[in-house]
Every structure is written in C-alpha cells, then in structure tokens.
C-alpha cells in the first residue's frame, strides 16, 4: 500500500525514476542488472545440487556470458555466480560423439552428380592441389572419406635421401628442438610432460635396447647411448593437407601404445590455449629404435579425426564409444616368431588420418644433429627435417 501511495504521489515521475528509487541496482546504463537478493537465494539452491545437475544449469548461462555483448550477465558475478572457464566449456563439448557422427557421414556414398560440387567446395575452402592426386577426376571418389584419403602421384613427393630424418607428412612445423627438463613444447611457450605424453616406460622385454638405471629421469630412460640427446618435432596437418603419413627414417617399430581420450581441435590457436592438449587427446604412440637409439612417432587425433589407422596394425581401433579416462592399451610387435619387430624403410607408407591432425616425433640422436627447419614453415612429406 505504501508503494501504491508513493506511485500516486509521484505521478509526474516516469517508471524509470520509480524503478531507480526502489531498485538502484536494476537499471545501469549499458548493463542488465537483477535483484541481488533473489539471485543469492537462487544461487544457494544451485550450490545444493549435484555436480552434473549444476553443470547442466550453469552451461547455458556460461554460453550467454561469453556471447552477449557489453557483459550483460556480468552483474551475476556480484552475487556469487562464476562462469565456467572457456577451456572447461570447450572440454564439455562431446567431440568424440561428433567425430563418430562425422566419420559415418563421410562414409555415405554421394550421388554421381553431387560429387564435383561438394569436392570443389572443399578444394576451394582448404586450398587442395588436385594436380598432385593420383586420380584427379573428382567423380572417382565415392564419398568424402575416400577423397580425404586420396593417394598422390609417385613423383609428387620425392624422398630426400641425403638426410637422416624426413617429414612423415605434409603440414606446418609447430615446434622442434631438444627436449629439456622432460618438457616438450606443443607450441612456443606452451609445454607438456614427456612422460604424460608417451606414458610409463614399457617393459624392457619388449625393447631392443638395454634398460636404464631405476634412479634415472624419464628422459634418461629413453636416451640409451652416452653423448646422445633427445629431440622432438611437431607437425600439424591442416584439413587441406595430404592425410597419409609415412616412415620418417629407417627404423624398427617394436611397440604400440594407444591412448583413448578427447578429440579436441589441435590447430595452433587451440594448442596455445589449452595446456597439455596433446596429452588429453586420443593418440597412437609407436616406439622402437633406429641406428642412433630410441625413436618414436605419435599420431595425435583431433576433432573429426575419429579414425587413426596404422597399416600393419589390424588390432588397432580408435574412437571407441566408451573408454576409461587416463587408460591406455599396449601391444608388442616383438614375438617369438618375430624378435625384431616391424622394420620400416624411409618414405614407406605407415598410416593415415581421417581428416587433419598432428604428428609428433621424439627420438634420440647425437649432439651434432641439426634441424633444417624454421618454426611455422610449411613442409611436405619427403622433405628433410634434419641430419647429422
């Protein structure tokens, strides 16, 4: 009744003046404010919810918080609400489910009349050079998956024979150099743990080189020869790149470790944003040895790259619907019948991605090993990475 009397006694005042008198936090130029008492009560109810239910209720508000202009929802922070971080919000996206759906869509056979316009749009968007393809006729590819995994003409990628290590794929050099303090850079200034990436050292029965002493660091467990150093190189494959990868040198693959995990984007911008991105994502680690000691090649999965295929490994199945976080599966290629493993020649076909992703090389070499690279440069399969 008092409010009604006040409204009558101030009839000349506008509604805005009245609202400002009774709720001074309701109207602020450029912002949308809410009654704080009601919000505090509501947030108190949210705090009593289970964690899954709380995430479900907070997620839409968080999306609006980052999308709406002028910070329309920022006053909520004054009454105790905090938005989910952008990284946590991105991690909550079901990228594995989306990647499986994309993989099935890629298998759908396109009508003959639709193939040229669909593939032409992809070629224009990502700058694909079809003159290098073994089959240039776009009508030859029945579905998107076949087009992504197109083979190249033999002369399109000559393999450099004068250098010790060649690029296993087309792509962009994100980082390279010596491994220091058991940390590897995924991009400049953003590192991840070498042991988290490769996992615990495998059984010495599966290795062709002698074990390290128990007190050695993880890096020293991999460096098996005195005077050698551990090196790394990260190559990012864009969607328009050639999607197969090859053996970067003459080596023997003795072990495979498969890490089921997330399928977040691995483009350079995302790699700067999310620390240890490569350790979160699904990946296949191939380890063995070359003439200088330890050698490994890791194929890292990404969004819409639900399928990582290794040609000689028929038991490998990636992007399964269910997996235990932090788990991994080991498989040894060293058997009683084959005590050496799988020999690979430089340039030999090794595997393929379903779209674009990342290759990480970690290997042992003498101290005078030199990379012939620049960070950020484009590289093609067969070109030199480095030599002694």
PDB file of N, CA, C and O in Angstrom, residues 204-235:
ATOM      1  N   UNK A 204      60.998 -53.860 -20.360  1.00  0.00           N
ATOM      2  CA  UNK A 204      62.293 -53.984 -21.021  1.00  0.00           C
ATOM      3  C   UNK A 204      62.361 -55.221 -21.902  1.00  0.00           C
ATOM      4  O   UNK A 204      63.222 -55.314 -22.782  1.00  0.00           O
ATOM      5  N   UNK A 205      61.435 -56.180 -21.713  1.00  0.00           N
ATOM      6  CA  UNK A 205      61.426 -57.367 -22.561  1.00  0.00           C
ATOM      7  C   UNK A 205      61.021 -57.028 -23.983  1.00  0.00           C
ATOM      8  O   UNK A 205      61.348 -57.742 -24.920  1.00  0.00           O
ATOM      9  N   UNK A 206      60.275 -55.937 -24.146  1.00  0.00           N
ATOM     10  CA  UNK A 206      59.802 -55.549 -25.471  1.00  0.00           C
ATOM     11  C   UNK A 206      60.751 -54.599 -26.174  1.00  0.00           C
ATOM     12  O   UNK A 206      60.497 -54.201 -27.305  1.00  0.00           O
ATOM     13  N   UNK A 207      61.837 -54.187 -25.500  1.00  0.00           N
ATOM     14  CA  UNK A 207      62.729 -53.194 -26.071  1.00  0.00           C
ATOM     15  C   UNK A 207      64.000 -53.829 -26.603  1.00  0.00           C
ATOM     16  O   UNK A 207      64.562 -54.741 -25.999  1.00  0.00           O
ATOM     17  N   UNK A 208      64.488 -53.343 -27.745  1.00  0.00           N
ATOM     18  CA  UNK A 208      65.722 -53.886 -28.305  1.00  0.00           C
ATOM     19  C   UNK A 208      66.965 -53.252 -27.709  1.00  0.00           C
ATOM     20  O   UNK A 208      68.071 -53.611 -28.059  1.00  0.00           O
ATOM     21  N   UNK A 209      66.809 -52.259 -26.791  1.00  0.00           N
ATOM     22  CA  UNK A 209      67.965 -51.590 -26.213  1.00  0.00           C
ATOM     23  C   UNK A 209      67.976 -51.804 -24.699  1.00  0.00           C
ATOM     24  O   UNK A 209      66.961 -52.103 -24.089  1.00  0.00           O
ATOM     25  N   UNK A 210      69.119 -51.680 -24.045  1.00  0.00           N
ATOM     26  CA  UNK A 210      69.249 -52.017 -22.626  1.00  0.00           C
ATOM     27  C   UNK A 210      68.480 -51.068 -21.731  1.00  0.00           C
ATOM     28  O   UNK A 210      68.240 -49.919 -22.084  1.00  0.00           O
ATOM     29  N   UNK A 211      68.055 -51.546 -20.544  1.00  0.00           N
ATOM     30  CA  UNK A 211      67.301 -50.696 -19.618  1.00  0.00           C
ATOM     31  C   UNK A 211      68.168 -49.654 -18.957  1.00  0.00           C
ATOM     32  O   UNK A 211      69.380 -49.800 -18.848  1.00  0.00           O
ATOM     33  N   UNK A 212      67.545 -48.580 -18.482  1.00  0.00           N
ATOM     34  CA  UNK A 212      68.245 -47.541 -17.753  1.00  0.00           C
ATOM     35  C   UNK A 212      68.190 -47.856 -16.262  1.00  0.00           C
ATOM     36  O   UNK A 212      67.395 -48.678 -15.814  1.00  0.00           O
ATOM     37  N   UNK A 213      69.009 -47.209 -15.500  1.00  0.00           N
ATOM     38  CA  UNK A 213      69.017 -47.429 -14.059  1.00  0.00           C
ATOM     39  C   UNK A 213      67.751 -46.856 -13.446  1.00  0.00           C
ATOM     40  O   UNK A 213      67.196 -45.878 -13.939  1.00  0.00           O
ATOM     41  N   UNK A 214      67.254 -47.461 -12.345  1.00  0.00           N
ATOM     42  CA  UNK A 214      65.986 -47.004 -11.758  1.00  0.00           C
ATOM     43  C   UNK A 214      65.995 -45.548 -11.329  1.00  0.00           C
ATOM     44  O   UNK A 214      64.951 -44.915 -11.308  1.00  0.00           O
ATOM     45  N   UNK A 215      67.152 -45.006 -10.963  1.00  0.00           N
ATOM     46  CA  UNK A 215      67.194 -43.642 -10.458  1.00  0.00           C
ATOM     47  C   UNK A 215      67.221 -42.603 -11.574  1.00  0.00           C
ATOM     48  O   UNK A 215      67.197 -41.408 -11.317  1.00  0.00           O
ATOM     49  N   UNK A 216      67.304 -43.038 -12.823  1.00  0.00           N
ATOM     50  CA  UNK A 216      67.376 -42.093 -13.935  1.00  0.00           C
ATOM     51  C   UNK A 216      66.045 -41.393 -14.136  1.00  0.00           C
ATOM     52  O   UNK A 216      64.985 -41.936 -13.833  1.00  0.00           O
ATOM     53  N   UNK A 217      66.087 -40.192 -14.664  1.00  0.00           N
ATOM     54  CA  UNK A 217      64.866 -39.486 -15.032  1.00  0.00           C
ATOM     55  C   UNK A 217      64.243 -40.171 -16.239  1.00  0.00           C
ATOM     56  O   UNK A 217      64.862 -41.014 -16.889  1.00  0.00           O
ATOM     57  N   UNK A 218      62.986 -39.794 -16.532  1.00  0.00           N
ATOM     58  CA  UNK A 218      62.314 -40.421 -17.670  1.00  0.00           C
ATOM     59  C   UNK A 218      63.070 -40.157 -18.963  1.00  0.00           C
ATOM     60  O   UNK A 218      63.186 -41.035 -19.821  1.00  0.00           O
ATOM     61  N   UNK A 219      63.610 -38.964 -19.115  1.00  0.00           N
ATOM     62  CA  UNK A 219      64.395 -38.650 -20.307  1.00  0.00           C
ATOM     63  C   UNK A 219      65.604 -39.565 -20.426  1.00  0.00           C
ATOM     64  O   UNK A 219      65.902 -40.098 -21.498  1.00  0.00           O
ATOM     65  N   UNK A 220      66.282 -39.796 -19.328  1.00  0.00           N
ATOM     66  CA  UNK A 220      67.472 -40.644 -19.352  1.00  0.00           C
ATOM     67  C   UNK A 220      67.133 -42.105 -19.592  1.00  0.00           C
ATOM     68  O   UNK A 220      67.988 -42.882 -20.038  1.00  0.00           O
ATOM     69  N   UNK A 221      65.909 -42.494 -19.308  1.00  0.00           N
ATOM     70  CA  UNK A 221      65.474 -43.852 -19.619  1.00  0.00           C
ATOM     71  C   UNK A 221      65.341 -44.059 -21.125  1.00  0.00           C
ATOM     72  O   UNK A 221      65.471 -45.175 -21.616  1.00  0.00           O
ATOM     73  N   UNK A 222      65.048 -42.965 -21.842  1.00  0.00           N
ATOM     74  CA  UNK A 222      64.894 -43.063 -23.295  1.00  0.00           C
ATOM     75  C   UNK A 222      66.228 -42.910 -24.018  1.00  0.00           C
ATOM     76  O   UNK A 222      66.444 -43.529 -25.058  1.00  0.00           O
ATOM     77  N   UNK A 223      67.101 -42.067 -23.486  1.00  0.00           N
ATOM     78  CA  UNK A 223      68.419 -41.876 -24.106  1.00  0.00           C
ATOM     79  C   UNK A 223      69.310 -43.029 -23.686  1.00  0.00           C
ATOM     80  O   UNK A 223      69.691 -43.141 -22.514  1.00  0.00           O
ATOM     81  N   UNK A 224      69.627 -43.893 -24.613  1.00  0.00           N
ATOM     82  CA  UNK A 224      70.294 -45.148 -24.292  1.00  0.00           C
ATOM     83  C   UNK A 224      71.794 -45.126 -24.561  1.00  0.00           C
ATOM     84  O   UNK A 224      72.489 -46.061 -24.166  1.00  0.00           O
ATOM     85  N   UNK A 225      72.283 -44.091 -25.246  1.00  0.00           N
ATOM     86  CA  UNK A 225      73.703 -44.070 -25.618  1.00  0.00           C
ATOM     87  C   UNK A 225      74.359 -42.799 -25.098  1.00  0.00           C
ATOM     88  O   UNK A 225      73.795 -41.709 -25.214  1.00  0.00           O
ATOM     89  N   UNK A 226      75.524 -42.966 -24.562  1.00  0.00           N
ATOM     90  CA  UNK A 226      76.251 -41.839 -23.992  1.00  0.00           C
ATOM     91  C   UNK A 226      76.588 -40.812 -25.075  1.00  0.00           C
ATOM     92  O   UNK A 226      77.016 -41.171 -26.175  1.00  0.00           O
ATOM     93  N   UNK A 227      76.380 -39.550 -24.762  1.00  0.00           N
ATOM     94  CA  UNK A 227      76.664 -38.479 -25.710  1.00  0.00           C
ATOM     95  C   UNK A 227      75.493 -38.108 -26.598  1.00  0.00           C
ATOM     96  O   UNK A 227      75.575 -37.144 -27.356  1.00  0.00           O
ATOM     97  N   UNK A 228      74.379 -38.844 -26.499  1.00  0.00           N
ATOM     98  CA  UNK A 228      73.202 -38.539 -27.303  1.00  0.00           C
ATOM     99  C   UNK A 228      72.273 -37.565 -26.567  1.00  0.00           C
ATOM    100  O   UNK A 228      72.333 -37.422 -25.359  1.00  0.00           O
ATOM    101  N   UNK A 229      71.396 -36.932 -27.346  1.00  0.00           N
ATOM    102  CA  UNK A 229      70.362 -36.048 -26.815  1.00  0.00           C
ATOM    103  C   UNK A 229      69.004 -36.526 -27.311  1.00  0.00           C
ATOM    104  O   UNK A 229      68.909 -37.333 -28.236  1.00  0.00           O
ATOM    105  N   UNK A 230      67.959 -36.012 -26.675  1.00  0.00           N
ATOM    106  CA  UNK A 230      66.592 -36.333 -27.084  1.00  0.00           C
ATOM    107  C   UNK A 230      66.023 -35.130 -27.830  1.00  0.00           C
ATOM    108  O   UNK A 230      66.089 -33.999 -27.344  1.00  0.00           O
ATOM    109  N   UNK A 231      65.443 -35.375 -29.015  1.00  0.00           N
ATOM    110  CA  UNK A 231      64.921 -34.310 -29.868  1.00  0.00           C
ATOM    111  C   UNK A 231      63.429 -34.547 -30.131  1.00  0.00           C
ATOM    112  O   UNK A 231      62.925 -35.666 -30.005  1.00  0.00           O
ATOM    113  N   UNK A 232      62.759 -33.450 -30.522  1.00  0.00           N
ATOM    114  CA  UNK A 232      61.341 -33.576 -30.851  1.00  0.00           C
ATOM    115  C   UNK A 232      61.013 -32.673 -32.036  1.00  0.00           C
ATOM    116  O   UNK A 232      61.716 -31.698 -32.311  1.00  0.00           O
ATOM    117  N   UNK A 233      59.925 -33.016 -32.725  1.00  0.00           N
ATOM    118  CA  UNK A 233      59.429 -32.204 -33.838  1.00  0.00           C
ATOM    119  C   UNK A 233      57.922 -32.407 -33.925  1.00  0.00           C
ATOM    120  O   UNK A 233      57.437 -33.543 -33.894  1.00  0.00           O
ATOM    121  N   UNK A 234      57.169 -31.297 -34.015  1.00  0.00           N
ATOM    122  CA  UNK A 234      55.702 -31.335 -34.052  1.00  0.00           C
ATOM    123  C   UNK A 234      55.230 -30.798 -35.403  1.00  0.00           C
ATOM    124  O   UNK A 234      55.576 -29.681 -35.787  1.00  0.00           O
ATOM    125  N   UNK A 235      54.435 -31.595 -36.112  1.00  0.00           N
ATOM    126  CA  UNK A 235      53.934 -31.233 -37.445  1.00  0.00           C
ATOM    127  C   UNK A 235      52.416 -31.256 -37.418  1.00  0.00           C
ATOM    128  O   UNK A 235      51.803 -32.278 -37.104  1.00  0.00           O
TER     129      UNK A 235
END
